[in-house]
Amino acid sequence: MAKVAKKSAPVSEKIVLAIDIGGSHVKILTSAGGEERRTDSGPGLTPQQMIAAVQTLADGLPYDVISMGYPGPVHHNRPLTDPANLGKGWVGQTSQRSSASR
């Protein structure tokens, strides 16, 4: 797949860090522009490993807020089921807790 480059967001807008949690890769991109960054995922990926991977991928990127795509149902910012294609431990995790550790 070709690398994605995005134009910069206007200065007055908040910069969004978009995170796509997939069965084969975790991908990130900001609304400020630049290229997509990715790392492998898979059936052993736990929430803690994903958080560490995203922190590494996002190192040096400016962002104000996070938008995350999760491969399963979510209610009140918490996964209701573990995804079929990732590791265990996702149920009950909250994105607010992990983003606060930034």
PDB file of C-alpha atoms in Angstrom:
ATOM      1  CA  MET A   1       0.000   0.000   0.000  1.00  0.00           C
ATOM      2  CA  ALA A   2       1.281   3.487  -0.826  1.00  0.00           C
ATOM      3  CA  LYS A   3       2.257   5.794   2.006  1.00  0.00           C
ATOM      4  CA  VAL A   4      -0.407   8.366   2.782  1.00  0.00           C
ATOM      5  CA  ALA A   5       0.633  12.015   3.026  1.00  0.00           C
ATOM      6  CA  LYS A   6      -1.931  14.500   4.286  1.00  0.00           C
ATOM      7  CA  LYS A   7      -2.069  18.264   4.031  1.00  0.00           C
ATOM      8  CA  SER A   8      -1.696  20.256   7.232  1.00  0.00           C
ATOM      9  CA  ALA A   9      -4.685  21.305   9.332  1.00  0.00           C
ATOM     10  CA  PRO A  10      -5.373  25.032   9.683  1.00  0.00           C
ATOM     11  CA  VAL A  11      -3.533  26.523  12.677  1.00  0.00           C
ATOM     12  CA  SER A  12      -6.789  27.369  14.497  1.00  0.00           C
ATOM     13  CA  GLU A  13      -7.986  23.743  14.559  1.00  0.00           C
ATOM     14  CA  LYS A  14      -7.005  21.175  17.158  1.00  0.00           C
ATOM     15  CA  ILE A  15      -4.636  18.514  15.853  1.00  0.00           C
ATOM     16  CA  VAL A  16      -6.184  15.041  15.931  1.00  0.00           C
ATOM     17  CA  LEU A  17      -4.114  11.894  16.361  1.00  0.00           C
ATOM     18  CA  ALA A  18      -6.096   9.191  14.544  1.00  0.00           C
ATOM     19  CA  ILE A  19      -5.391   5.624  15.690  1.00  0.00           C
ATOM     20  CA  ASP A  20      -6.639   2.623  13.708  1.00  0.00           C
ATOM     21  CA  ILE A  21      -6.369  -0.624  15.676  1.00  0.00           C
ATOM     22  CA  GLY A  22      -6.503  -3.452  13.149  1.00  0.00           C
ATOM     23  CA  GLY A  23      -5.912  -7.167  13.159  1.00  0.00           C
ATOM     24  CA  SER A  24      -2.627  -6.936  11.251  1.00  0.00           C
ATOM     25  CA  HIS A  25      -1.441  -3.372  11.974  1.00  0.00           C
ATOM     26  CA  VAL A  26      -1.913  -0.415  14.295  1.00  0.00           C
ATOM     27  CA  LYS A  27      -1.761   2.757  12.216  1.00  0.00           C
ATOM     28  CA  ILE A  28      -1.581   6.414  13.226  1.00  0.00           C
ATOM     29  CA  LEU A  29      -1.820   9.709  11.342  1.00  0.00           C
ATOM     30  CA  THR A  30      -2.356  13.282  12.494  1.00  0.00           C
ATOM     31  CA  SER A  31      -4.514  15.973  10.984  1.00  0.00           C
ATOM     32  CA  ALA A  32      -1.378  18.158  10.948  1.00  0.00           C
ATOM     33  CA  GLY A  33      -0.134  16.188   7.958  1.00  0.00           C
ATOM     34  CA  GLY A  34       2.709  13.820   7.321  1.00  0.00           C
ATOM     35  CA  GLU A  35       2.913  10.141   6.571  1.00  0.00           C
ATOM     36  CA  GLU A  36       1.022   7.305   8.180  1.00  0.00           C
ATOM     37  CA  ARG A  37       3.037   5.435  10.808  1.00  0.00           C
ATOM     38  CA  ARG A  38       2.337   1.770  11.510  1.00  0.00           C
ATOM     39  CA  THR A  39       3.413  -1.260  13.463  1.00  0.00           C
ATOM     40  CA  ASP A  40       2.362  -4.892  13.413  1.00  0.00           C
ATOM     41  CA  SER A  41      -0.484  -6.146  15.575  1.00  0.00           C
ATOM     42  CA  GLY A  42      -2.046  -9.586  15.694  1.00  0.00           C
ATOM     43  CA  PRO A  43      -3.645 -12.200  17.918  1.00  0.00           C
ATOM     44  CA  GLY A  44      -1.271 -11.557  20.822  1.00  0.00           C
ATOM     45  CA  LEU A  45      -1.608  -7.750  20.976  1.00  0.00           C
ATOM     46  CA  THR A  46      -2.814  -6.601  24.405  1.00  0.00           C
ATOM     47  CA  PRO A  47      -4.084  -3.109  25.261  1.00  0.00           C
ATOM     48  CA  GLN A  48      -0.875  -2.360  27.150  1.00  0.00           C
ATOM     49  CA  GLN A  49       1.258  -3.365  24.151  1.00  0.00           C
ATOM     50  CA  MET A  50      -0.886  -1.230  21.844  1.00  0.00           C
ATOM     51  CA  ILE A  51      -0.510   1.800  24.126  1.00  0.00           C
ATOM     52  CA  ALA A  52       3.270   1.363  24.229  1.00  0.00           C
ATOM     53  CA  ALA A  53       3.412   0.953  20.439  1.00  0.00           C
ATOM     54  CA  VAL A  54       1.302   4.074  19.817  1.00  0.00           C
ATOM     55  CA  GLN A  55       3.405   6.106  22.250  1.00  0.00           C
ATOM     56  CA  THR A  56       6.515   5.067  20.305  1.00  0.00           C
ATOM     57  CA  LEU A  57       4.900   5.739  16.917  1.00  0.00           C
ATOM     58  CA  ALA A  58       3.605   9.146  18.038  1.00  0.00           C
ATOM     59  CA  ASP A  59       6.900  10.286  19.534  1.00  0.00           C
ATOM     60  CA  GLY A  60       7.624  13.788  18.246  1.00  0.00           C
ATOM     61  CA  LEU A  61       4.168  14.306  16.715  1.00  0.00           C
ATOM     62  CA  PRO A  62       2.124  17.267  17.876  1.00  0.00           C
ATOM     63  CA  TYR A  63      -1.524  16.501  18.753  1.00  0.00           C
ATOM     64  CA  ASP A  64      -4.285  17.821  20.971  1.00  0.00           C
ATOM     65  CA  VAL A  65      -6.906  15.061  20.906  1.00  0.00           C
ATOM     66  CA  ILE A  66      -7.153  11.381  19.974  1.00  0.00           C
ATOM     67  CA  SER A  67      -9.671   9.578  17.788  1.00  0.00           C
ATOM     68  CA  MET A  68      -9.450   5.793  17.874  1.00  0.00           C
ATOM     69  CA  GLY A  69     -10.966   3.054  15.748  1.00  0.00           C
ATOM     70  CA  TYR A  70     -11.460  -0.195  17.661  1.00  0.00           C
ATOM     71  CA  PRO A  71     -12.469  -3.513  16.017  1.00  0.00           C
ATOM     72  CA  GLY A  72     -15.442  -4.226  18.257  1.00  0.00           C
ATOM     73  CA  PRO A  73     -18.391  -2.732  20.119  1.00  0.00           C
ATOM     74  CA  VAL A  74     -17.678   0.135  22.541  1.00  0.00           C
ATOM     75  CA  HIS A  75     -20.023   1.626  25.146  1.00  0.00           C
ATOM     76  CA  HIS A  76     -19.160   4.644  27.316  1.00  0.00           C
ATOM     77  CA  ASN A  77     -15.547   4.607  26.001  1.00  0.00           C
ATOM     78  CA  ARG A  78     -15.019   0.969  27.031  1.00  0.00           C
ATOM     79  CA  PRO A  79     -14.765  -2.119  24.791  1.00  0.00           C
ATOM     80  CA  LEU A  80     -17.568  -4.582  25.429  1.00  0.00           C
ATOM     81  CA  THR A  81     -15.772  -7.606  23.910  1.00  0.00           C
ATOM     82  CA  ASP A  82     -12.231  -8.649  23.113  1.00  0.00           C
ATOM     83  CA  PRO A  83     -11.633  -8.467  19.355  1.00  0.00           C
ATOM     84  CA  ALA A  84     -11.423 -11.820  17.570  1.00  0.00           C
ATOM     85  CA  ASN A  85      -8.127 -10.886  15.893  1.00  0.00           C
ATOM     86  CA  LEU A  86      -6.226  -9.369  18.866  1.00  0.00           C
ATOM     87  CA  GLY A  87      -5.090 -10.502  22.321  1.00  0.00           C
ATOM     88  CA  LYS A  88      -7.161 -10.650  25.489  1.00  0.00           C
ATOM     89  CA  GLY A  89      -7.689  -7.928  28.083  1.00  0.00           C
ATOM     90  CA  TRP A  90      -9.503  -5.244  26.070  1.00  0.00           C
ATOM     91  CA  VAL A  91     -12.873  -5.514  27.839  1.00  0.00           C
ATOM     92  CA  GLY A  92     -13.369  -2.669  30.306  1.00  0.00           C
ATOM     93  CA  GLN A  93     -10.254  -0.737  29.259  1.00  0.00           C
ATOM     94  CA  THR A  94     -10.806   2.992  28.903  1.00  0.00           C
ATOM     95  CA  SER A  95      -9.109   5.247  26.375  1.00  0.00           C
ATOM     96  CA  GLN A  96      -9.162   8.149  28.854  1.00  0.00           C
ATOM     97  CA  ARG A  97      -6.808   6.345  31.206  1.00  0.00           C
ATOM     98  CA  SER A  98      -4.221   5.604  28.514  1.00  0.00           C
ATOM     99  CA  SER A  99      -4.285   9.060  26.919  1.00  0.00           C
ATOM    100  CA  ALA A 100      -3.730  10.665  30.330  1.00  0.00           C
ATOM    101  CA  SER A 101      -0.346   8.967  30.553  1.00  0.00           C
ATOM    102  CA  ARG A 102       0.953  11.014  27.628  1.00  0.00           C
TER     103      ARG A 102
END
